[in-house]
Amino acid sequence: MTAAFAGFLVLAGATLLLVAFAVLRFVPDEAVQRSGDGGFAPNRSDLIEVLAPTAGYAMLFFVVIGVAGGWLLSGRLLRPLDRIHAGVRAVAAGDLTHRIALRGAPTEYVELAEAFDGMLDRVEHTVDSQRRFASNASHELRTPIAVIRTMLEVAAQDPDGTDYDELVRRLEITNRRSQNLVDALLQLARIEAGPRTAGRVELAAIVLQATDAVHGEAEASAVTISTTVEPCVLGGDAVLLTQLIVNLLQNGIRHNRASDARVLLSVESTASGVAVIVENTGQGVDPHIIPTLTEPFVRGSSRISSGTAGTGLGLALVATIAAAHGARLLVEPSQLGGLRVRVDFVTRH
């Protein structure tokens, strides 16, 4: 940058001097006598004789000022890049908490630093989520193995097999829960791996399939499902959208402890697209844990336990499917006592 600045300044100075020499072409080279006092005016050769050394000193001045000024100016302009470079090196070394935090007037450097810090915020959040997910997943996968081992050890101490039927029943429950957990983990990984083929989907048909899929579980839990669906067409993956609504309905069924247990599902048009809203009755949810409910293995008021029916990945799958469709997910307390989950799909701008 210093060389470029100095070169530009020298080029500009040389251009001005060339213009001056070009103008001298119009000055006669013969002796010029002034008519008023009879004296002589300088001719072209006289002017060139004076201008040539002056031009040399001027060019030297331009070189010195160009190099010195370019060095100072480029150092000032590039100083923010030192902080950005240091931040990149810190992140490359594994420090995701480092931020450039460049302040000042809104320049290209400040915008670049803010964009870099914003990217680091998202990367740090993603990495932390993945670490928590891996830790929770390993714990959840180890738990059924430990339970099965304990049951087998207890059965080994009963040579008469008096509890054989109970052992088989518990092994079947534990195995089914493990299978559901692995299936949910694989589905979550597939969705996060990349988008699927999108098409035009009629949400009324999707809602009908989803309610049919959870009808037996709702009946067994004495939960009434009510639906209000406006005719809406949405661009997306039919399988994933069905899974999203199924998970929302299952979440409302399994975490519904009201005497008059209900789950309300509505699909309505909005100014920007389509909204899917599911809310359920219940005994309330701690507002402090609501922001964490879309994280894997978080449920209700506590971590997932072996006595509950789900895998703790229901709302996590909903959040992932919504993100894959560019939808906005809102989880908040419902006036019915349980949760109110709203997914806004943007179809119009």
XYZ file of C-alpha atoms in Angstrom:
349
model
C 0.000 0.000 0.000
C 2.907 2.350 0.727
C 4.394 1.686 -2.708
C 1.020 2.208 -4.356
C 0.440 5.489 -2.543
C 3.956 6.779 -3.333
C 3.666 5.623 -6.946
C 0.329 7.377 -7.357
C 1.698 10.615 -5.898
C 4.824 10.509 -8.099
C 2.689 9.744 -11.159
C 0.388 12.674 -10.384
C 3.398 14.992 -9.920
C 5.060 13.762 -13.116
C 1.807 14.342 -14.996
C 1.659 17.955 -13.815
C 5.289 18.530 -14.799
C 4.700 17.009 -18.234
C 1.746 19.330 -18.675
C 4.011 22.262 -17.773
C 6.633 21.179 -20.309
C 3.897 20.693 -22.904
C 2.684 24.261 -22.356
C 6.230 25.516 -22.968
C 5.869 24.420 -26.583
C 3.854 27.548 -27.179
C 6.628 29.820 -25.900
C 8.952 30.956 -28.724
C 12.532 29.773 -28.531
C 13.912 32.960 -30.085
C 14.833 36.056 -28.160
C 11.727 37.993 -27.199
C 11.994 41.773 -26.847
C 9.450 43.608 -24.751
C 7.949 46.528 -26.598
C 7.484 48.753 -23.566
C 10.952 49.122 -22.094
C 13.036 47.417 -24.743
C 14.060 44.572 -22.393
C 14.066 40.863 -23.200
C 11.528 38.253 -21.904
C 12.686 34.687 -21.176
C 12.261 32.340 -24.099
C 11.521 28.596 -24.111
C 15.136 27.572 -23.475
C 15.390 29.973 -20.530
C 12.234 28.582 -18.961
C 13.286 24.959 -19.487
C 16.670 25.725 -17.947
C 14.947 26.985 -14.814
C 12.127 24.397 -14.761
C 14.255 21.258 -15.266
C 16.161 21.321 -11.918
C 13.020 22.478 -10.136
C 11.155 19.528 -11.597
C 13.883 17.176 -10.347
C 13.626 18.558 -6.802
C 9.827 18.361 -7.021
C 9.968 14.706 -8.074
C 12.339 13.930 -5.178
C 9.928 15.702 -2.837
C 7.016 13.692 -4.199
C 8.939 10.429 -3.679
C 9.869 11.291 -0.069
C 6.394 12.530 0.821
C 4.789 9.576 -1.000
C 6.859 6.962 0.849
C 6.638 8.624 4.292
C 2.991 9.601 3.965
C 2.081 6.265 2.426
C 3.784 4.409 5.269
C 1.955 6.397 7.948
C -1.379 6.328 6.134
C -1.255 2.631 5.296
C -0.232 1.822 8.867
C -3.248 3.706 10.172
C -5.614 2.187 7.644
C -4.365 -1.368 8.116
C -4.157 -1.261 11.928
C -7.678 -2.769 12.289
C -6.517 -5.705 10.149
C -3.963 -6.550 12.847
C -6.798 -7.012 15.355
C -8.824 -8.994 12.841
C -5.795 -11.151 12.025
C -5.120 -11.730 15.735
C -8.757 -12.731 16.194
C -8.583 -15.193 13.300
C -5.422 -16.747 14.748
C -7.052 -17.062 18.189
C -10.100 -18.783 16.695
C -7.896 -21.029 14.570
C -6.133 -22.052 17.798
C -9.501 -23.160 19.232
C -10.593 -20.101 21.262
C -14.216 -19.653 20.177
C -14.831 -17.124 22.974
C -12.515 -14.548 21.404
C -14.180 -11.526 19.815
C -12.586 -8.757 17.754
C -14.951 -6.126 19.187
C -13.757 -3.428 16.782
C -15.421 -0.116 17.552
C -15.536 3.122 15.652
C -17.206 4.728 12.682
C -19.085 2.319 10.381
C -16.279 1.459 7.975
C -15.636 -1.672 5.943
C -13.286 -2.939 8.656
C -15.856 -2.443 11.413
C -18.518 -4.190 9.323
C -16.115 -7.062 8.627
C -15.269 -7.392 12.328
C -18.943 -7.325 13.333
C -19.769 -9.959 10.725
C -16.882 -12.111 11.982
C -18.004 -11.729 15.613
C -21.570 -12.600 14.625
C -20.332 -15.700 12.838
C -18.339 -16.675 15.946
C -21.443 -16.258 18.109
C -23.322 -18.706 15.893
C -20.385 -21.119 15.677
C -19.866 -21.073 19.450
C -23.573 -21.661 20.043
C -23.591 -24.523 17.536
C -20.471 -26.142 18.989
C -21.812 -25.829 22.543
C -25.117 -27.351 21.440
C -23.309 -30.212 19.710
C -21.193 -30.868 22.797
C -24.245 -30.904 25.047
C -26.042 -33.108 22.536
C -23.160 -35.584 22.382
C -22.896 -35.671 26.171
C -26.642 -36.129 26.664
C -26.901 -38.670 23.850
C -24.091 -40.789 25.289
C -25.778 -40.663 28.685
C -29.181 -41.577 27.269
C -27.719 -44.450 25.238
C -25.815 -45.816 28.233
C -28.840 -45.695 30.537
C -30.915 -48.491 28.900
C -27.799 -50.662 28.619
C -27.174 -50.255 32.337
C -30.839 -50.968 33.088
C -30.808 -54.150 30.993
C -27.594 -55.315 32.649
C -29.100 -54.738 36.119
C -32.264 -56.653 35.225
C -30.225 -59.551 33.857
C -28.090 -59.648 37.010
C -31.251 -59.747 39.139
C -32.690 -62.501 36.931
C -29.466 -64.502 37.297
C -30.009 -64.539 41.054
C -33.456 -66.077 40.528
C -32.732 -69.586 39.165
C -36.409 -70.576 39.485
C -37.453 -67.839 37.041
C -40.340 -66.602 39.173
C -40.062 -63.087 37.701
C -39.507 -64.229 34.119
C -42.668 -62.596 32.722
C -41.922 -59.302 34.478
C -38.323 -59.409 33.226
C -39.438 -59.891 29.628
C -41.933 -57.034 29.946
C -39.323 -54.634 31.320
C -36.754 -55.712 28.744
C -39.284 -55.067 25.977
C -40.060 -51.568 27.325
C -36.382 -50.711 27.674
C -35.570 -52.072 24.223
C -38.431 -50.125 22.635
C -37.296 -46.917 24.277
C -33.719 -47.499 23.080
C -34.950 -48.149 19.553
C -37.072 -44.977 19.580
C -34.115 -42.979 20.852
C -31.755 -44.285 18.151
C -34.383 -43.700 15.446
C -34.881 -40.126 16.649
C -31.131 -39.485 16.736
C -30.742 -40.815 13.193
C -33.652 -38.735 11.953
C -32.219 -35.616 13.582
C -28.849 -36.285 11.952
C -30.448 -36.816 8.521
C -32.378 -33.549 8.728
C -29.291 -31.605 9.807
C -27.228 -33.226 7.036
C -29.067 -31.333 4.294
C -32.420 -30.296 2.863
C -34.734 -32.764 1.233
C -36.732 -32.377 -1.962
C -39.376 -29.685 -1.600
C -42.764 -29.642 -3.283
C -46.210 -28.116 -2.927
C -47.866 -29.535 0.176
C -51.521 -29.246 1.181
C -51.469 -28.752 4.953
C -54.987 -30.114 5.471
C -53.821 -33.517 4.225
C -50.687 -33.285 6.377
C -52.765 -32.523 9.486
C -55.077 -35.463 8.734
C -52.120 -37.857 8.453
C -50.561 -36.518 11.646
C -53.744 -36.780 13.706
C -54.320 -40.327 12.441
C -50.765 -41.234 13.473
C -51.300 -40.114 17.092
C -54.953 -41.096 17.413
C -54.210 -44.315 19.308
C -51.842 -42.637 21.776
C -54.294 -39.796 22.381
C -57.123 -42.251 23.009
C -55.013 -44.273 25.430
C -54.081 -41.098 27.331
C -57.666 -39.762 27.306
C -56.596 -36.636 25.431
C -58.967 -34.916 23.009
C -57.467 -33.435 19.843
C -59.279 -30.518 18.177
C -58.203 -29.183 14.793
C -58.982 -25.973 12.911
C -57.402 -25.925 9.481
C -57.681 -23.284 6.784
C -56.945 -24.388 3.211
C -53.229 -23.659 2.882
C -50.546 -24.745 0.450
C -46.930 -24.694 1.539
C -43.673 -25.402 -0.210
C -41.732 -28.054 1.689
C -41.073 -31.715 2.347
C -44.293 -33.587 3.099
C -42.600 -36.248 5.245
C -40.786 -33.704 7.397
C -43.845 -31.482 7.781
C -45.894 -34.492 8.846
C -43.213 -35.392 11.391
C -43.227 -31.796 12.685
C -46.976 -31.855 13.365
C -46.812 -35.402 14.787
C -44.097 -34.340 17.226
C -46.061 -31.270 18.296
C -49.178 -33.378 18.894
C -47.210 -36.061 20.783
C -45.608 -33.368 22.916
C -49.061 -32.033 23.776
C -50.377 -35.532 24.547
C -47.473 -36.827 26.632
C -47.077 -33.706 28.750
C -50.732 -33.198 29.488
C -51.757 -33.804 33.073
C -55.051 -31.896 33.114
C -58.320 -33.536 34.126
C -59.909 -32.348 30.881
C -56.876 -33.046 28.706
C -57.007 -31.320 25.318
C -54.662 -30.522 22.453
C -55.672 -27.761 20.044
C -54.165 -27.668 16.555
C -54.805 -24.812 14.171
C -53.428 -23.927 10.752
C -54.076 -20.387 9.590
C -52.964 -17.965 6.915
C -50.867 -14.978 7.976
C -49.681 -11.827 6.246
C -46.393 -13.499 5.366
C -47.420 -17.124 4.953
C -48.813 -19.937 7.082
C -48.803 -20.528 10.848
C -49.140 -23.912 12.565
C -50.180 -23.525 16.228
C -50.410 -26.356 18.760
C -51.275 -25.805 22.416
C -52.299 -28.123 25.197
C -53.815 -28.110 28.632
C -51.662 -28.896 31.627
C -50.364 -27.756 34.980
C -47.973 -25.124 33.680
C -44.317 -25.081 32.705
C -41.526 -23.203 34.431
C -40.969 -20.097 32.223
C -37.227 -20.269 32.878
C -36.807 -23.586 31.046
C -39.065 -22.782 28.076
C -36.158 -21.339 26.004
C -34.290 -24.652 26.458
C -37.132 -26.970 25.460
C -35.972 -27.126 21.846
C -32.592 -28.482 22.956
C -32.146 -32.253 22.783
C -33.172 -34.299 25.847
C -34.862 -31.414 27.674
C -38.422 -32.060 28.742
C -41.015 -30.337 30.865
C -39.536 -29.349 34.198
C -36.491 -31.597 34.123
C -34.230 -33.833 32.109
C -35.688 -36.889 30.505
C -36.220 -39.849 32.825
C -36.537 -43.533 32.167
C -40.157 -43.525 33.250
C -41.402 -41.192 30.547
C -42.595 -42.241 27.152
C -40.637 -40.032 24.777
C -37.030 -39.585 23.859
C -36.604 -35.908 24.717
C -36.009 -35.094 21.053
C -39.525 -34.116 20.000
C -39.193 -30.331 20.106
C -35.561 -30.557 19.013
C -36.760 -32.281 15.829
C -39.480 -29.651 15.431
C -36.884 -26.871 15.695
C -34.619 -28.581 13.165
C -37.434 -29.188 10.667
C -38.639 -25.602 11.076
C -35.116 -24.284 10.470
C -34.811 -26.501 7.374
C -37.937 -24.808 5.983
C -36.870 -21.287 6.972
C -39.693 -21.077 9.526
C -39.728 -19.210 12.830
C -40.447 -21.242 15.986
C -42.014 -19.697 19.076
C -42.521 -21.657 22.320
C -44.418 -19.954 25.122
C -46.803 -20.765 28.002
C -50.370 -21.436 26.962
C -53.420 -19.907 28.601
C -54.702 -23.492 28.811
C -51.938 -24.298 31.286
C -49.500 -26.172 29.072
C -47.385 -25.041 26.138
C -48.210 -23.057 23.033
C -45.931 -23.785 20.063
C -46.220 -21.638 16.950
C -44.359 -22.306 13.673
C -44.507 -19.497 11.125
C -43.720 -20.493 7.543
C -42.903 -17.640 5.174
C -44.440 -18.061 1.730
C -44.890 -14.392 0.769
C -42.541 -11.420 0.989
